[in-house]
Amino acid sequence: QVQLVEYGGGSVQAGGSLRLSCAASGYTSTYCMGWFRQAPGKEREGVAGIKWDRSIRYADSVKGRFTISKDDAKNTLWLQMNSLKPEDTGMYYCAAERWCGSLWDGSPVNYHYPTWGQGTQVTVSS
């Protein structure tokens, strides 16, 4: 079972940028991975997902502002977040599944991954 550890959270003003990373203990080349976030009092929501074949999908709320990428040489997942808004505030989690199948294509942003990191806090102030 792969283990995931997120880094890079912090506090930033609206309009600023942050880059989150997720270090995996296994070889990410065979994994589907995703970023999720949860704001206080709200349900967890998918932000972006990337499949082992490099297919990428984003939530409408972050399209054009966030970029997900995966460096398989470093077994690391990234989330570059630009033009941050206060509504982007929340705990950000990465998640993974090895060799995800066609079910991922049906729900690429809110896929039900079996493995999760502990999360990293992002706070955007106005």
Coordinates of N, CA, C and O in Angstrom, one line a residue:
Q1 N 0.9 -1.2 0.0 CA 0.0 0.0 0.0 C 0.9 1.2 0.0 O 1.7 1.4 0.9
V2 N 0.7 2.1 -1.0 CA 1.5 3.3 -1.1 C 1.2 4.3 0.1 O 0.0 4.3 0.5
Q3 N 2.1 5.0 0.5 CA 1.9 6.0 1.5 C 2.1 7.4 0.9 O 3.0 7.6 0.1
L4 N 1.3 8.4 1.3 CA 1.3 9.7 0.7 C 1.5 10.7 1.7 O 0.9 10.7 2.8
V5 N 2.4 11.7 1.5 CA 2.6 12.8 2.4 C 2.6 14.1 1.6 O 3.3 14.3 0.6
E6 N 1.7 15.0 2.0 CA 1.6 16.3 1.3 C 2.5 17.4 2.0 O 2.7 17.4 3.2
Y7 N 2.9 18.3 1.2 CA 3.7 19.4 1.6 C 3.3 20.7 0.9 O 2.7 20.6 -0.2
G8 N 3.6 21.8 1.4 CA 3.5 23.1 0.6 C 2.4 24.0 1.0 O 2.2 25.0 0.4
G9 N 1.5 23.6 1.9 CA 0.5 24.4 2.3 C 1.0 25.7 3.0 O 2.1 25.8 3.4
G10 N 0.1 26.6 3.2 CA 0.4 27.9 3.9 C -0.6 28.9 3.8 O -1.7 28.6 3.3
S11 N -0.3 30.1 4.2 CA -1.2 31.3 4.1 C -0.7 32.2 3.0 O 0.5 32.5 2.9
V12 N -1.7 32.7 2.2 CA -1.3 33.6 1.1 C -2.5 34.5 0.9 O -3.6 34.2 1.2
Q13 N -2.2 35.7 0.4 CA -3.2 36.7 0.0 C -3.9 36.3 -1.3 O -3.3 35.6 -2.2
A14 N -5.1 36.8 -1.4 CA -5.8 36.5 -2.7 C -5.0 37.0 -3.9 O -4.4 38.1 -3.8
G15 N -5.0 36.2 -4.9 CA -4.2 36.6 -6.1 C -2.9 35.9 -6.1 O -2.2 35.9 -7.1
G16 N -2.5 35.4 -5.0 CA -1.2 34.8 -4.8 C -1.1 33.3 -5.3 O -2.1 32.8 -5.9
S17 N 0.0 32.7 -5.2 CA 0.2 31.3 -5.6 C 0.8 30.4 -4.6 O 1.5 30.9 -3.7
L18 N 0.6 29.2 -4.7 CA 1.2 28.2 -3.8 C 1.4 26.9 -4.7 O 0.6 26.7 -5.6
R19 N 2.4 26.1 -4.3 CA 2.6 24.8 -5.0 C 2.6 23.7 -4.0 O 3.4 23.8 -3.1
L20 N 1.7 22.8 -4.1 CA 1.6 21.7 -3.2 C 2.3 20.5 -3.8 O 2.3 20.3 -5.0
S21 N 2.9 19.7 -3.0 CA 3.5 18.5 -3.5 C 3.0 17.3 -2.6 O 2.6 17.5 -1.5
C22 N 3.0 16.1 -3.2 CA 2.6 14.9 -2.5 C 3.6 13.8 -2.8 O 3.7 13.4 -4.0
A23 N 4.4 13.5 -1.8 CA 5.4 12.4 -2.0 C 4.8 11.1 -1.8 O 4.2 10.8 -0.7
A24 N 5.1 10.2 -2.7 CA 4.5 8.8 -2.6 C 5.7 7.8 -2.4 O 6.8 8.0 -2.8
S25 N 5.3 6.8 -1.6 CA 6.3 5.8 -1.3 C 6.5 4.7 -2.4 O 7.4 3.9 -2.3
G26 N 5.6 4.8 -3.4 CA 5.7 3.8 -4.4 C 5.9 4.5 -5.8 O 6.1 5.7 -5.9
Y27 N 5.9 3.7 -6.8 CA 6.2 4.2 -8.2 C 4.9 4.8 -8.8 O 4.0 4.1 -9.1
T28 N 4.9 6.1 -8.9 CA 3.7 6.7 -9.3 C 3.3 6.5 -10.8 O 2.2 6.9 -11.2
S29 N 4.2 6.0 -11.6 CA 4.0 5.8 -13.0 C 2.8 4.9 -13.2 O 2.1 5.0 -14.3
T30 N 2.4 4.1 -12.3 CA 1.3 3.1 -12.5 C 0.0 3.6 -11.7 O -0.9 2.8 -11.6
Y31 N 0.1 4.8 -11.2 CA -1.0 5.2 -10.3 C -1.9 6.3 -11.0 O -1.4 7.2 -11.7
C32 N -3.2 6.3 -10.7 CA -4.0 7.4 -10.8 C -3.9 8.2 -9.5 O -3.9 7.6 -8.4
M33 N -3.9 9.5 -9.6 CA -3.8 10.3 -8.4 C -4.6 11.6 -8.5 O -5.0 12.0 -9.6
G34 N -5.0 12.1 -7.4 CA -5.8 13.3 -7.4 C -5.6 14.2 -6.2 O -5.0 13.8 -5.2
W35 N -6.1 15.4 -6.4 CA -6.1 16.4 -5.3 C -7.5 16.7 -4.9 O -8.4 16.9 -5.8
F36 N -7.8 16.8 -3.6 CA -9.1 17.1 -3.0 C -8.9 18.2 -2.0 O -7.8 18.4 -1.5
R37 N -10.0 18.8 -1.6 CA -9.9 19.8 -0.6 C -11.2 19.8 0.2 O -12.3 19.4 -0.3
Q38 N -11.1 20.2 1.5 CA -12.3 20.3 2.3 C -12.2 21.6 3.2 O -11.2 21.8 3.9
A39 N -13.2 22.4 3.0 CA -13.3 23.6 3.8 C -14.1 23.3 5.0 O -14.9 22.4 5.1
P40 N -13.9 24.1 6.1 CA -14.6 23.9 7.3 C -16.1 23.9 7.1 O -16.7 24.8 6.4
G41 N -16.8 22.9 7.6 CA -18.2 22.8 7.5 C -18.8 22.4 6.1 O -20.0 22.3 5.9
K42 N -17.8 22.0 5.2 CA -18.2 21.6 3.9 C -17.8 20.2 3.6 O -16.8 19.7 4.2
E43 N -18.4 19.6 2.6 CA -17.9 18.3 2.2 C -16.6 18.4 1.4 O -16.3 19.4 0.7
R44 N -15.9 17.2 1.4 CA -14.7 17.2 0.6 C -15.1 17.2 -0.9 O -16.0 16.6 -1.3
E45 N -14.3 17.9 -1.7 CA -14.5 18.0 -3.1 C -13.3 17.8 -3.9 O -12.2 18.1 -3.4
G46 N -13.4 17.2 -5.1 CA -12.3 16.9 -5.9 C -11.8 18.2 -6.6 O -12.7 19.1 -6.9
V47 N -10.5 18.3 -6.8 CA -9.9 19.5 -7.4 C -9.4 19.2 -8.8 O -9.7 19.8 -9.7
A48 N -8.6 18.1 -8.8 CA -8.0 17.7 -10.1 C -7.6 16.2 -10.0 O -7.3 15.7 -8.9
G49 N -7.6 15.6 -11.1 CA -7.1 14.2 -11.2 C -6.2 13.9 -12.4 O -6.4 14.6 -13.4
I50 N -5.3 13.0 -12.2 CA -4.4 12.6 -13.3 C -4.3 11.1 -13.3 O -4.1 10.4 -12.3
K51 N -4.5 10.5 -14.5 CA -4.4 9.1 -14.7 C -3.0 8.6 -15.1 O -2.2 9.4 -15.5
W52 N -2.8 7.3 -15.0 CA -1.5 6.8 -15.3 C -1.1 7.0 -16.8 O 0.0 7.0 -17.1
D53 N -2.1 7.2 -17.6 CA -1.9 7.5 -19.0 C -1.8 9.0 -19.3 O -1.8 9.4 -20.5
R54 N -1.7 9.8 -18.2 CA -1.5 11.3 -18.3 C -2.8 12.0 -18.6 O -2.8 13.2 -18.9
S55 N -3.9 11.3 -18.7 CA -5.2 12.1 -18.8 C -5.4 13.0 -17.6 O -5.1 12.5 -16.4
I56 N -5.9 14.2 -17.8 CA -6.0 15.1 -16.7 C -7.4 15.8 -16.7 O -7.9 16.1 -17.8
R57 N -8.0 16.0 -15.6 CA -9.3 16.6 -15.5 C -9.2 17.6 -14.3 O -8.6 17.3 -13.3
Y58 N -10.0 18.7 -14.4 CA -10.1 19.7 -13.3 C -11.5 19.9 -12.9 O -12.4 19.9 -13.8
A59 N -11.7 20.3 -11.7 CA -13.0 20.9 -11.3 C -13.2 22.2 -12.0 O -12.2 23.0 -12.2
D60 N -14.5 22.5 -12.3 CA -14.7 23.8 -13.0 C -14.2 25.0 -12.2 O -13.8 26.0 -12.8
S61 N -14.3 24.9 -10.9 CA -13.9 26.0 -10.1 C -12.4 26.4 -10.1 O -12.0 27.5 -9.7
V62 N -11.6 25.5 -10.6 CA -10.1 25.7 -10.6 C -9.5 25.7 -12.0 O -8.3 26.0 -12.2
K63 N -10.3 25.5 -13.0 CA -9.8 25.4 -14.4 C -9.2 26.8 -14.8 O -9.7 27.8 -14.5
G64 N -8.0 26.7 -15.4 CA -7.3 27.9 -15.8 C -6.5 28.5 -14.7 O -5.7 29.4 -14.9
R65 N -6.6 28.0 -13.4 CA -5.9 28.6 -12.3 C -4.9 27.5 -11.7 O -3.8 27.9 -11.2
F66 N -5.4 26.3 -11.6 CA -4.6 25.2 -11.0 C -4.1 24.3 -12.1 O -4.7 24.1 -13.1
T67 N -2.9 23.7 -11.8 CA -2.3 22.7 -12.7 C -1.8 21.5 -11.9 O -1.0 21.7 -11.0
I68 N -2.3 20.4 -12.3 CA -1.8 19.1 -11.7 C -0.8 18.5 -12.6 O -0.9 18.5 -13.8
S69 N 0.3 17.9 -11.9 CA 1.3 17.3 -12.7 C 1.9 16.2 -11.8 O 1.8 16.2 -10.6
K70 N 2.6 15.3 -12.5 CA 3.1 14.1 -11.8 C 4.5 13.9 -12.3 O 4.7 13.7 -13.5
D71 N 5.5 13.8 -11.4 CA 6.9 13.5 -11.8 C 7.2 12.1 -11.3 O 7.5 11.8 -10.1
D72 N 7.1 11.2 -12.3 CA 7.3 9.8 -11.9 C 8.7 9.5 -11.5 O 9.0 8.5 -10.8
A73 N 9.7 10.2 -12.0 CA 11.1 10.0 -11.6 C 11.3 10.3 -10.1 O 12.1 9.7 -9.5
K74 N 10.5 11.2 -9.6 CA 10.6 11.6 -8.2 C 9.4 11.0 -7.3 O 9.3 11.3 -6.1
N75 N 8.5 10.3 -8.0 CA 7.3 9.7 -7.3 C 6.6 10.8 -6.6 O 6.2 10.7 -5.4
T76 N 6.3 11.9 -7.2 CA 5.7 13.1 -6.6 C 4.6 13.6 -7.5 O 4.7 13.7 -8.7
L77 N 3.5 14.0 -6.8 CA 2.4 14.7 -7.4 C 2.5 16.1 -7.0 O 2.7 16.5 -5.9
W78 N 2.2 17.0 -8.0 CA 2.2 18.4 -7.7 C 0.8 19.1 -8.0 O 0.0 18.6 -8.8
L79 N 0.6 20.2 -7.3 CA -0.6 21.0 -7.7 C -0.1 22.5 -7.6 O 0.1 23.0 -6.5
Q80 N 0.0 23.1 -8.8 CA 0.4 24.5 -8.8 C -0.9 25.3 -8.8 O -1.8 25.1 -9.6
M81 N -1.0 26.2 -7.8 CA -2.2 27.0 -7.6 C -1.9 28.4 -7.8 O -1.1 29.0 -7.0
N82 N -2.5 29.1 -8.8 CA -2.3 30.5 -9.1 C -3.6 31.2 -9.0 O -4.7 30.6 -8.9
S83 N -3.5 32.5 -8.9 CA -4.7 33.4 -8.8 C -5.7 32.9 -7.7 O -6.9 32.7 -7.9
L84 N -5.1 32.6 -6.5 CA -5.9 32.0 -5.4 C -6.9 33.0 -4.9 O -6.8 34.2 -4.9
K85 N -8.1 32.3 -4.5 CA -9.2 33.1 -4.0 C -9.5 32.6 -2.6 O -9.2 31.5 -2.2
P86 N -10.2 33.5 -1.8 CA -10.5 33.0 -0.4 C -11.3 31.7 -0.4 O -11.1 30.9 0.5
E87 N -12.1 31.5 -1.4 CA -12.9 30.2 -1.5 C -12.0 29.0 -1.8 O -12.5 27.9 -1.7
D88 N -10.8 29.2 -2.1 CA -9.8 28.0 -2.2 C -9.3 27.6 -0.9 O -8.6 26.5 -0.8
T89 N -9.6 28.3 0.2 CA -9.2 27.9 1.5 C -9.7 26.5 1.9 O -10.9 26.2 1.7
G90 N -8.8 25.7 2.5 CA -9.3 24.4 3.0 C -8.1 23.5 3.2 O -6.9 23.9 3.0
M91 N -8.4 22.3 3.7 CA -7.3 21.3 3.8 C -7.3 20.5 2.5 O -8.3 20.1 2.0
Y92 N -6.1 20.4 2.0 CA -5.9 19.8 0.7 C -5.2 18.4 0.9 O -4.3 18.3 1.6
Y93 N -5.8 17.4 0.2 CA -5.4 16.1 0.3 C -5.0 15.5 -1.0 O -5.6 15.8 -2.0
C94 N -4.0 14.7 -1.1 CA -3.7 13.9 -2.3 C -4.2 12.5 -2.0 O -4.3 12.0 -0.9
A95 N -4.5 11.8 -3.1 CA -5.0 10.4 -3.1 C -4.5 9.7 -4.3 O -4.2 10.2 -5.3
A96 N -4.5 8.3 -4.1 CA -4.0 7.5 -5.2 C -4.6 6.1 -5.3 O -5.1 5.6 -4.3
E97 N -4.5 5.6 -6.5 CA -4.9 4.2 -6.7 C -4.0 3.6 -7.8 O -3.9 4.3 -8.9
R98 N -3.5 2.4 -7.6 CA -2.6 1.8 -8.7 C -3.5 1.2 -9.7 O -4.5 0.6 -9.5
W99 N -3.1 1.5 -11.0 CA -3.8 0.9 -12.1 C -5.4 1.1 -12.1 O -6.1 0.2 -12.2
C100 N -5.8 2.3 -11.8 CA -7.2 2.6 -11.8 C -7.8 2.3 -13.2 O -7.1 2.4 -14.2
G101 N -9.0 1.8 -13.3 CA -9.6 1.4 -14.6 C -10.6 2.4 -15.1 O -10.4 3.6 -14.9
S102 N -11.5 1.9 -15.9 CA -12.5 2.8 -16.6 C -13.4 3.6 -15.6 O -13.9 4.6 -16.0
L103 N -13.5 3.1 -14.4 CA -14.3 3.9 -13.4 C -13.8 5.3 -13.2 O -14.5 6.2 -13.0
W104 N -12.4 5.4 -13.3 CA -11.8 6.7 -13.2 C -12.3 7.7 -14.3 O -12.6 8.9 -14.0
D105 N -12.4 7.2 -15.5 CA -12.9 8.0 -16.6 C -14.3 8.5 -16.3 O -14.6 9.6 -16.8
G106 N -15.1 7.8 -15.6 CA -16.5 8.2 -15.3 C -16.6 9.3 -14.3 O -17.5 10.1 -14.3
S107 N -15.5 9.4 -13.4 CA -15.5 10.4 -12.4 C -14.1 10.8 -12.1 O -13.6 10.5 -11.0
P108 N -13.4 11.5 -13.0 CA -12.0 11.7 -12.9 C -11.6 12.7 -11.8 O -10.5 12.6 -11.3
V109 N -12.5 13.6 -11.4 CA -12.1 14.6 -10.4 C -12.6 14.1 -9.0 O -11.9 14.3 -8.0
N110 N -13.7 13.4 -8.9 CA -14.2 12.9 -7.6 C -14.1 11.4 -7.5 O -14.9 10.8 -6.9
Y111 N -13.1 10.8 -8.1 CA -12.9 9.4 -8.0 C -12.7 8.9 -6.6 O -12.1 9.6 -5.8
H112 N -13.2 7.7 -6.3 CA -13.1 7.2 -4.9 C -11.8 6.4 -4.8 O -11.7 5.2 -4.9
Y113 N -10.7 7.2 -4.4 CA -9.4 6.6 -4.2 C -9.4 5.8 -2.9 O -9.9 6.2 -1.9
P114 N -8.6 4.7 -2.8 CA -8.5 4.0 -1.6 C -7.4 4.5 -0.6 O -7.4 4.2 0.6
T115 N -6.4 5.3 -1.1 CA -5.3 5.7 -0.3 C -5.2 7.2 -0.3 O -5.3 7.9 -1.3
W116 N -5.0 7.8 0.9 CA -5.0 9.2 1.1 C -3.9 9.6 2.0 O -3.4 8.9 2.8
G117 N -3.5 10.9 1.7 CA -2.5 11.5 2.6 C -3.2 12.2 3.8 O -4.4 12.1 3.9
Q118 N -2.3 12.8 4.7 CA -2.9 13.4 5.9 C -3.4 14.8 5.7 O -4.1 15.4 6.6
G119 N -3.0 15.4 4.6 CA -3.5 16.8 4.3 C -2.6 17.9 4.6 O -1.7 17.7 5.5
T120 N -2.7 19.0 3.9 CA -1.9 20.2 4.2 C -2.9 21.4 4.1 O -3.7 21.5 3.1
Q121 N -2.8 22.3 5.0 CA -3.7 23.4 5.1 C -3.3 24.6 4.1 O -2.2 25.0 4.1
V122 N -4.3 25.1 3.4 CA -4.2 26.3 2.5 C -5.2 27.3 3.0 O -6.4 27.0 3.1
T123 N -4.7 28.5 3.3 CA -5.5 29.6 3.7 C -5.3 30.8 2.8 O -4.1 31.2 2.7
V124 N -6.3 31.3 2.2 CA -6.2 32.4 1.3 C -7.0 33.6 1.9 O -8.3 33.5 2.1
S125 N -6.4 34.7 2.2 CA -7.0 35.8 2.8 C -7.4 36.9 1.8 O -6.6 37.0 0.8
S126 N -8.4 37.6 2.0 CA -8.9 38.6 1.1 C -8.2 40.0 1.3 O -7.5 40.2 2.3

